[in-house]
Amino acid sequence: MNRDLKELEVRIGYTFRQKKLLRQAMIHSSFANEHHIDKLNCNERLEFLGDAVLEVVSSDFLYWQYPDKPEGELTKIRASLVCEPTLAYCASEIGLGAYLFLGKGEEATGGRSRDSVVSDAMEALIGAIYLDGGFANAKEFVHQFVLNDLEHKQLFYDSKTILQEIVQAGEGGQLLEYEILKEDGPDHRKVFEVMAVLNGEEIGRGSGRTKKAAEQVAAYRGILKLKEHICT
């Protein structure tokens, strides 16, 4: 069940004047199909708009944040901040999945935690804020919930590479592997759960709609665990 959208407004620190925009941002196409709602009224159009706003805001931020970095490096950093897994991570920090209106099938196959679903909803929410409160409010939301904690966001994006480098820098003969724990859902909507294993011991696990995305989450959690072990 989706939770009260007023609670979501409190979480994000923004109150909509046009409540219908917030509701639309949370309506997945599966819910629209089941309830015979015009597809124009699900969150896909808002997602399209939010994606553009997000790219402008993140580009502007990085341009001024890193005055000495060339275009290629800025593009790579931006990609790490607006890619599907990272946006899904941002969405999870505000519990966005709990507020979605999903069809029964999408609900049953774990749509509330699926990266593609929640990342799209995050972009739709940005688009809704832009339409309701203008560019300044949308920019503030992006800065607070997407462009915050850049170090961790970049760590998350490059997690598999960074974890491999940590392992290689350690004692010789260490073996890092990724094991698929389970696959759920039909072929076009599969969700994978993967475990990162170092020398036969689990160090992290994650899920995603592709094996690569699931491995990325598992690697990120593995990095955090290894760093915590080093610091204690």
PDB file of C-alpha atoms in Angstrom:
ATOM      1  CA  MET A   1       0.000   0.000   0.000  1.00  0.00           C
ATOM      2  CA  ASN A   2       1.171   3.497  -0.780  1.00  0.00           C
ATOM      3  CA  ARG A   3       1.503   5.864   2.170  1.00  0.00           C
ATOM      4  CA  ASP A   4       0.034   9.330   2.717  1.00  0.00           C
ATOM      5  CA  LEU A   5       1.542  11.787   0.260  1.00  0.00           C
ATOM      6  CA  LYS A   6       1.433  14.527   2.920  1.00  0.00           C
ATOM      7  CA  GLU A   7       4.096  12.522   4.712  1.00  0.00           C
ATOM      8  CA  LEU A   8       6.232  12.588   1.574  1.00  0.00           C
ATOM      9  CA  GLU A   9       5.903  16.373   1.425  1.00  0.00           C
ATOM     10  CA  VAL A  10       7.261  16.553   4.974  1.00  0.00           C
ATOM     11  CA  ARG A  11      10.145  14.254   4.074  1.00  0.00           C
ATOM     12  CA  ILE A  12      11.258  16.342   1.114  1.00  0.00           C
ATOM     13  CA  GLY A  13      10.528  19.686   2.752  1.00  0.00           C
ATOM     14  CA  TYR A  14       8.297  20.894  -0.062  1.00  0.00           C
ATOM     15  CA  THR A  15       4.526  21.440   0.005  1.00  0.00           C
ATOM     16  CA  PHE A  16       2.751  21.264  -3.323  1.00  0.00           C
ATOM     17  CA  ARG A  17       0.200  23.891  -4.253  1.00  0.00           C
ATOM     18  CA  GLN A  18      -1.091  21.591  -6.987  1.00  0.00           C
ATOM     19  CA  LYS A  19      -1.518  18.270  -5.168  1.00  0.00           C
ATOM     20  CA  LYS A  20      -2.476  16.537  -8.405  1.00  0.00           C
ATOM     21  CA  LEU A  21       1.077  16.986  -9.670  1.00  0.00           C
ATOM     22  CA  LEU A  22       2.520  15.118  -6.694  1.00  0.00           C
ATOM     23  CA  ARG A  23      -0.030  12.337  -7.117  1.00  0.00           C
ATOM     24  CA  GLN A  24       0.711  12.089 -10.829  1.00  0.00           C
ATOM     25  CA  ALA A  25       4.428  11.834 -10.115  1.00  0.00           C
ATOM     26  CA  MET A  26       3.722   8.769  -7.984  1.00  0.00           C
ATOM     27  CA  ILE A  27       1.433   7.008 -10.501  1.00  0.00           C
ATOM     28  CA  HIS A  28       3.258   4.202 -12.297  1.00  0.00           C
ATOM     29  CA  SER A  29       2.017   3.173 -15.734  1.00  0.00           C
ATOM     30  CA  SER A  30       0.959  -0.239 -14.345  1.00  0.00           C
ATOM     31  CA  PHE A  31      -1.466   1.480 -11.943  1.00  0.00           C
ATOM     32  CA  ALA A  32      -2.796   3.686 -14.740  1.00  0.00           C
ATOM     33  CA  ASN A  33      -3.412   0.617 -16.918  1.00  0.00           C
ATOM     34  CA  GLU A  34      -5.258  -1.293 -14.205  1.00  0.00           C
ATOM     35  CA  HIS A  35      -7.427   1.671 -13.221  1.00  0.00           C
ATOM     36  CA  HIS A  36      -8.138   2.800 -16.810  1.00  0.00           C
ATOM     37  CA  ILE A  37      -6.367   6.122 -16.284  1.00  0.00           C
ATOM     38  CA  ASP A  38      -5.228   7.917 -19.425  1.00  0.00           C
ATOM     39  CA  LYS A  39      -1.541   7.135 -19.894  1.00  0.00           C
ATOM     40  CA  LEU A  40      -0.898  10.863 -20.184  1.00  0.00           C
ATOM     41  CA  ASN A  41      -1.759  11.055 -16.476  1.00  0.00           C
ATOM     42  CA  CYS A  42       0.821   8.571 -15.206  1.00  0.00           C
ATOM     43  CA  ASN A  43       4.305   9.788 -14.267  1.00  0.00           C
ATOM     44  CA  GLU A  44       6.062   9.224 -17.601  1.00  0.00           C
ATOM     45  CA  ARG A  45       5.674  12.775 -18.950  1.00  0.00           C
ATOM     46  CA  LEU A  46       6.835  14.234 -15.632  1.00  0.00           C
ATOM     47  CA  GLU A  47       9.803  11.846 -15.705  1.00  0.00           C
ATOM     48  CA  PHE A  48      10.731  13.186 -19.161  1.00  0.00           C
ATOM     49  CA  LEU A  49      10.658  16.750 -17.854  1.00  0.00           C
ATOM     50  CA  GLY A  50      12.434  15.938 -14.593  1.00  0.00           C
ATOM     51  CA  ASP A  51      15.253  14.210 -16.456  1.00  0.00           C
ATOM     52  CA  ALA A  52      15.967  17.434 -18.365  1.00  0.00           C
ATOM     53  CA  VAL A  53      15.808  19.591 -15.223  1.00  0.00           C
ATOM     54  CA  LEU A  54      18.128  17.188 -13.414  1.00  0.00           C
ATOM     55  CA  GLU A  55      20.694  17.352 -16.210  1.00  0.00           C
ATOM     56  CA  VAL A  56      20.704  21.160 -16.251  1.00  0.00           C
ATOM     57  CA  VAL A  57      20.954  21.487 -12.468  1.00  0.00           C
ATOM     58  CA  SER A  58      23.665  18.844 -12.116  1.00  0.00           C
ATOM     59  CA  SER A  59      25.665  20.297 -15.039  1.00  0.00           C
ATOM     60  CA  ASP A  60      25.504  23.803 -13.564  1.00  0.00           C
ATOM     61  CA  PHE A  61      26.510  22.507 -10.132  1.00  0.00           C
ATOM     62  CA  LEU A  62      29.494  20.548 -11.413  1.00  0.00           C
ATOM     63  CA  TYR A  63      30.652  23.383 -13.678  1.00  0.00           C
ATOM     64  CA  TRP A  64      31.095  25.668 -10.664  1.00  0.00           C
ATOM     65  CA  GLN A  65      32.080  22.947  -8.180  1.00  0.00           C
ATOM     66  CA  TYR A  66      35.041  21.763 -10.267  1.00  0.00           C
ATOM     67  CA  PRO A  67      36.468  24.764 -12.167  1.00  0.00           C
ATOM     68  CA  ASP A  68      39.682  22.890 -13.030  1.00  0.00           C
ATOM     69  CA  LYS A  69      38.147  19.700 -14.455  1.00  0.00           C
ATOM     70  CA  PRO A  70      37.824  19.256 -18.243  1.00  0.00           C
ATOM     71  CA  GLU A  71      34.576  18.402 -20.006  1.00  0.00           C
ATOM     72  CA  GLY A  72      35.299  14.656 -20.089  1.00  0.00           C
ATOM     73  CA  GLU A  73      35.719  14.375 -16.321  1.00  0.00           C
ATOM     74  CA  LEU A  74      32.643  16.522 -15.665  1.00  0.00           C
ATOM     75  CA  THR A  75      30.604  14.285 -17.957  1.00  0.00           C
ATOM     76  CA  LYS A  76      31.772  11.182 -16.086  1.00  0.00           C
ATOM     77  CA  ILE A  77      30.907  12.693 -12.694  1.00  0.00           C
ATOM     78  CA  ARG A  78      27.495  13.789 -13.946  1.00  0.00           C
ATOM     79  CA  ALA A  79      26.843  10.288 -15.261  1.00  0.00           C
ATOM     80  CA  SER A  80      27.645   8.878 -11.829  1.00  0.00           C
ATOM     81  CA  LEU A  81      25.082  11.185 -10.213  1.00  0.00           C
ATOM     82  CA  VAL A  82      22.147  10.789 -12.596  1.00  0.00           C
ATOM     83  CA  CYS A  83      22.414   7.106 -13.585  1.00  0.00           C
ATOM     84  CA  GLU A  84      19.587   4.748 -12.676  1.00  0.00           C
ATOM     85  CA  PRO A  85      21.228   2.929  -9.714  1.00  0.00           C
ATOM     86  CA  THR A  86      22.388   6.185  -8.090  1.00  0.00           C
ATOM     87  CA  LEU A  87      18.976   7.840  -8.504  1.00  0.00           C
ATOM     88  CA  ALA A  88      17.396   4.722  -7.031  1.00  0.00           C
ATOM     89  CA  TYR A  89      19.812   5.031  -4.107  1.00  0.00           C
ATOM     90  CA  CYS A  90      18.752   8.677  -3.656  1.00  0.00           C
ATOM     91  CA  ALA A  91      15.098   7.631  -3.822  1.00  0.00           C
ATOM     92  CA  SER A  92      15.654   4.996  -1.143  1.00  0.00           C
ATOM     93  CA  GLU A  93      17.022   7.658   1.210  1.00  0.00           C
ATOM     94  CA  ILE A  94      13.605   9.356   1.229  1.00  0.00           C
ATOM     95  CA  GLY A  95      11.684   6.080   1.072  1.00  0.00           C
ATOM     96  CA  LEU A  96      10.093   7.066  -2.230  1.00  0.00           C
ATOM     97  CA  GLY A  97       9.021   3.540  -3.132  1.00  0.00           C
ATOM     98  CA  ALA A  98       6.498   3.456  -0.295  1.00  0.00           C
ATOM     99  CA  TYR A  99       4.494   6.301  -1.868  1.00  0.00           C
ATOM    100  CA  LEU A 100       4.096   4.877  -5.362  1.00  0.00           C
ATOM    101  CA  PHE A 101       0.780   3.857  -6.904  1.00  0.00           C
ATOM    102  CA  LEU A 102       1.541   0.507  -8.546  1.00  0.00           C
ATOM    103  CA  GLY A 103      -0.482  -2.071 -10.388  1.00  0.00           C
ATOM    104  CA  LYS A 104      -0.986  -5.428  -8.654  1.00  0.00           C
ATOM    105  CA  GLY A 105       1.489  -7.203 -10.907  1.00  0.00           C
ATOM    106  CA  GLU A 106       4.191  -4.582 -10.403  1.00  0.00           C
ATOM    107  CA  GLU A 107       3.552  -4.649  -6.665  1.00  0.00           C
ATOM    108  CA  ALA A 108       3.799  -8.443  -6.541  1.00  0.00           C
ATOM    109  CA  THR A 109       7.134  -8.508  -8.360  1.00  0.00           C
ATOM    110  CA  GLY A 110       8.843  -5.994  -6.064  1.00  0.00           C
ATOM    111  CA  GLY A 111       8.281  -2.799  -8.019  1.00  0.00           C
ATOM    112  CA  ARG A 112       8.624  -0.587  -4.945  1.00  0.00           C
ATOM    113  CA  SER A 113      12.303  -1.479  -4.670  1.00  0.00           C
ATOM    114  CA  ARG A 114      13.088  -1.869  -8.385  1.00  0.00           C
ATOM    115  CA  ASP A 115      15.753   0.592  -9.502  1.00  0.00           C
ATOM    116  CA  SER A 116      14.040   1.427 -12.790  1.00  0.00           C
ATOM    117  CA  VAL A 117      10.717   2.194 -11.090  1.00  0.00           C
ATOM    118  CA  VAL A 118      11.968   4.338  -8.216  1.00  0.00           C
ATOM    119  CA  SER A 119      14.584   6.190 -10.284  1.00  0.00           C
ATOM    120  CA  ASP A 120      11.890   7.123 -12.805  1.00  0.00           C
ATOM    121  CA  ALA A 121       9.666   8.288  -9.942  1.00  0.00           C
ATOM    122  CA  MET A 122      12.533  10.402  -8.591  1.00  0.00           C
ATOM    123  CA  GLU A 123      12.811  12.179 -11.945  1.00  0.00           C
ATOM    124  CA  ALA A 124       9.017  12.551 -12.112  1.00  0.00           C
ATOM    125  CA  LEU A 125       9.060  14.148  -8.664  1.00  0.00           C
ATOM    126  CA  ILE A 126      11.684  16.647  -9.847  1.00  0.00           C
ATOM    127  CA  GLY A 127       9.491  17.443 -12.855  1.00  0.00           C
ATOM    128  CA  ALA A 128       6.446  17.900 -10.641  1.00  0.00           C
ATOM    129  CA  ILE A 129       8.277  20.281  -8.307  1.00  0.00           C
ATOM    130  CA  TYR A 130       9.504  22.242 -11.330  1.00  0.00           C
ATOM    131  CA  LEU A 131       5.960  22.680 -12.658  1.00  0.00           C
ATOM    132  CA  ASP A 132       4.504  23.466  -9.249  1.00  0.00           C
ATOM    133  CA  GLY A 133       7.160  25.750  -7.793  1.00  0.00           C
ATOM    134  CA  GLY A 134       9.493  26.730 -10.606  1.00  0.00           C
ATOM    135  CA  PHE A 135      13.142  26.103 -11.363  1.00  0.00           C
ATOM    136  CA  ALA A 136      14.472  27.443  -8.037  1.00  0.00           C
ATOM    137  CA  ASN A 137      12.499  24.921  -5.983  1.00  0.00           C
ATOM    138  CA  ALA A 138      13.414  22.049  -8.299  1.00  0.00           C
ATOM    139  CA  LYS A 139      17.070  23.084  -8.085  1.00  0.00           C
ATOM    140  CA  GLU A 140      16.918  23.152  -4.282  1.00  0.00           C
ATOM    141  CA  PHE A 141      15.430  19.643  -4.221  1.00  0.00           C
ATOM    142  CA  VAL A 142      18.115  18.279  -6.560  1.00  0.00           C
ATOM    143  CA  HIS A 143      20.885  19.884  -4.511  1.00  0.00           C
ATOM    144  CA  GLN A 144      19.495  18.476  -1.280  1.00  0.00           C
ATOM    145  CA  PHE A 145      18.629  14.954  -2.364  1.00  0.00           C
ATOM    146  CA  VAL A 146      20.725  14.139  -5.441  1.00  0.00           C
ATOM    147  CA  LEU A 147      23.862  16.303  -5.353  1.00  0.00           C
ATOM    148  CA  ASN A 148      24.447  15.814  -1.643  1.00  0.00           C
ATOM    149  CA  ASP A 149      27.294  13.628  -0.385  1.00  0.00           C
ATOM    150  CA  LEU A 150      29.161  13.533  -3.700  1.00  0.00           C
ATOM    151  CA  GLU A 151      31.941  11.351  -2.345  1.00  0.00           C
ATOM    152  CA  HIS A 152      29.557   8.528  -1.503  1.00  0.00           C
ATOM    153  CA  LYS A 153      27.610   8.903  -4.747  1.00  0.00           C
ATOM    154  CA  GLN A 154      30.795   8.564  -6.812  1.00  0.00           C
ATOM    155  CA  LEU A 155      31.928   5.690  -4.619  1.00  0.00           C
ATOM    156  CA  PHE A 156      28.621   3.969  -5.321  1.00  0.00           C
ATOM    157  CA  TYR A 157      28.899   4.530  -9.078  1.00  0.00           C
ATOM    158  CA  ASP A 158      32.445   3.120  -9.284  1.00  0.00           C
ATOM    159  CA  SER A 159      31.918   0.524  -6.547  1.00  0.00           C
ATOM    160  CA  LYS A 160      32.943  -2.606  -8.477  1.00  0.00           C
ATOM    161  CA  THR A 161      36.170  -1.030  -9.723  1.00  0.00           C
ATOM    162  CA  ILE A 162      37.009   0.451  -6.316  1.00  0.00           C
ATOM    163  CA  LEU A 163      36.315  -2.819  -4.485  1.00  0.00           C
ATOM    164  CA  GLN A 164      38.559  -4.697  -6.923  1.00  0.00           C
ATOM    165  CA  GLU A 165      41.339  -2.143  -6.327  1.00  0.00           C
ATOM    166  CA  ILE A 166      40.976  -2.537  -2.550  1.00  0.00           C
ATOM    167  CA  VAL A 167      41.227  -6.309  -2.856  1.00  0.00           C
ATOM    168  CA  GLN A 168      44.262  -6.129  -5.157  1.00  0.00           C
ATOM    169  CA  ALA A 169      46.004  -3.708  -2.784  1.00  0.00           C
ATOM    170  CA  GLY A 170      45.589  -6.123   0.116  1.00  0.00           C
ATOM    171  CA  GLU A 171      47.336  -9.391   0.857  1.00  0.00           C
ATOM    172  CA  GLY A 172      48.038 -11.557  -2.173  1.00  0.00           C
ATOM    173  CA  GLY A 173      45.773 -14.382  -3.251  1.00  0.00           C
ATOM    174  CA  GLN A 174      42.486 -12.768  -2.247  1.00  0.00           C
ATOM    175  CA  LEU A 175      39.522 -13.939  -4.291  1.00  0.00           C
ATOM    176  CA  LEU A 176      36.561 -11.633  -4.972  1.00  0.00           C
ATOM    177  CA  GLU A 177      33.467 -13.200  -6.513  1.00  0.00           C
ATOM    178  CA  TYR A 178      29.816 -12.297  -7.103  1.00  0.00           C
ATOM    179  CA  GLU A 179      27.190 -14.981  -6.549  1.00  0.00           C
ATOM    180  CA  ILE A 180      23.607 -14.749  -7.790  1.00  0.00           C
ATOM    181  CA  LEU A 181      21.315 -15.632  -4.901  1.00  0.00           C
ATOM    182  CA  LYS A 182      18.018 -15.469  -6.759  1.00  0.00           C
ATOM    183  CA  GLU A 183      16.154 -14.170  -9.796  1.00  0.00           C
ATOM    184  CA  ASP A 184      12.535 -13.028  -9.518  1.00  0.00           C
ATOM    185  CA  GLY A 185       9.952 -11.884 -12.044  1.00  0.00           C
ATOM    186  CA  PRO A 186       9.373 -12.428 -15.767  1.00  0.00           C
ATOM    187  CA  ASP A 187      12.199 -12.011 -18.291  1.00  0.00           C
ATOM    188  CA  HIS A 188      11.367  -8.371 -19.076  1.00  0.00           C
ATOM    189  CA  ARG A 189      11.113  -7.412 -15.387  1.00  0.00           C
ATOM    190  CA  LYS A 190      13.639  -9.588 -13.624  1.00  0.00           C
ATOM    191  CA  VAL A 191      15.097  -8.615 -10.260  1.00  0.00           C
ATOM    192  CA  PHE A 192      18.450 -10.122  -9.330  1.00  0.00           C
ATOM    193  CA  GLU A 193      19.870 -10.500  -5.835  1.00  0.00           C
ATOM    194  CA  VAL A 194      23.652 -10.828  -5.729  1.00  0.00           C
ATOM    195  CA  MET A 195      26.179 -11.422  -2.958  1.00  0.00           C
ATOM    196  CA  ALA A 196      29.758 -10.122  -3.005  1.00  0.00           C
ATOM    197  CA  VAL A 197      32.066 -12.781  -1.571  1.00  0.00           C
ATOM    198  CA  LEU A 198      35.664 -12.216  -0.499  1.00  0.00           C
ATOM    199  CA  ASN A 199      37.670 -15.369   0.205  1.00  0.00           C
ATOM    200  CA  GLY A 200      34.479 -17.342   0.721  1.00  0.00           C
ATOM    201  CA  GLU A 201      32.916 -14.804   3.130  1.00  0.00           C
ATOM    202  CA  GLU A 202      29.970 -12.539   2.322  1.00  0.00           C
ATOM    203  CA  ILE A 203      30.845  -8.854   2.518  1.00  0.00           C
ATOM    204  CA  GLY A 204      27.727  -7.340   0.944  1.00  0.00           C
ATOM    205  CA  ARG A 205      24.611  -8.045  -1.061  1.00  0.00           C
ATOM    206  CA  GLY A 206      22.333  -6.054  -3.319  1.00  0.00           C
ATOM    207  CA  SER A 207      19.480  -6.289  -5.772  1.00  0.00           C
ATOM    208  CA  GLY A 208      18.760  -4.719  -9.156  1.00  0.00           C
ATOM    209  CA  ARG A 209      16.997  -5.282 -12.440  1.00  0.00           C
ATOM    210  CA  THR A 210      20.258  -6.424 -14.027  1.00  0.00           C
ATOM    211  CA  LYS A 211      23.101  -8.549 -12.657  1.00  0.00           C
ATOM    212  CA  LYS A 212      25.462  -5.604 -13.090  1.00  0.00           C
ATOM    213  CA  ALA A 213      23.240  -3.262 -11.067  1.00  0.00           C
ATOM    214  CA  ALA A 214      22.875  -5.844  -8.300  1.00  0.00           C
ATOM    215  CA  GLU A 215      26.638  -6.417  -8.249  1.00  0.00           C
ATOM    216  CA  GLN A 216      27.172  -2.662  -7.996  1.00  0.00           C
ATOM    217  CA  VAL A 217      25.027  -2.420  -4.863  1.00  0.00           C
ATOM    218  CA  ALA A 218      26.689  -5.507  -3.358  1.00  0.00           C
ATOM    219  CA  ALA A 219      30.146  -4.065  -4.083  1.00  0.00           C
ATOM    220  CA  TYR A 220      29.219  -0.720  -2.535  1.00  0.00           C
ATOM    221  CA  ARG A 221      28.050  -2.409   0.661  1.00  0.00           C
ATOM    222  CA  GLY A 222      31.183  -4.534   0.610  1.00  0.00           C
ATOM    223  CA  ILE A 223      33.358  -1.418   0.449  1.00  0.00           C
ATOM    224  CA  LEU A 224      31.546   0.128   3.398  1.00  0.00           C
ATOM    225  CA  LYS A 225      31.977  -3.080   5.404  1.00  0.00           C
ATOM    226  CA  LEU A 226      35.691  -3.323   4.625  1.00  0.00           C
ATOM    227  CA  LYS A 227      36.249   0.344   5.483  1.00  0.00           C
ATOM    228  CA  GLU A 228      34.374  -0.119   8.751  1.00  0.00           C
ATOM    229  CA  HIS A 229      36.569  -3.141   9.552  1.00  0.00           C
ATOM    230  CA  ILE A 230      39.719  -1.119   8.854  1.00  0.00           C
ATOM    231  CA  CYS A 231      38.570   1.730  11.112  1.00  0.00           C
ATOM    232  CA  THR A 232      37.719  -0.536  14.072  1.00  0.00           C
TER     233      THR A 232
END
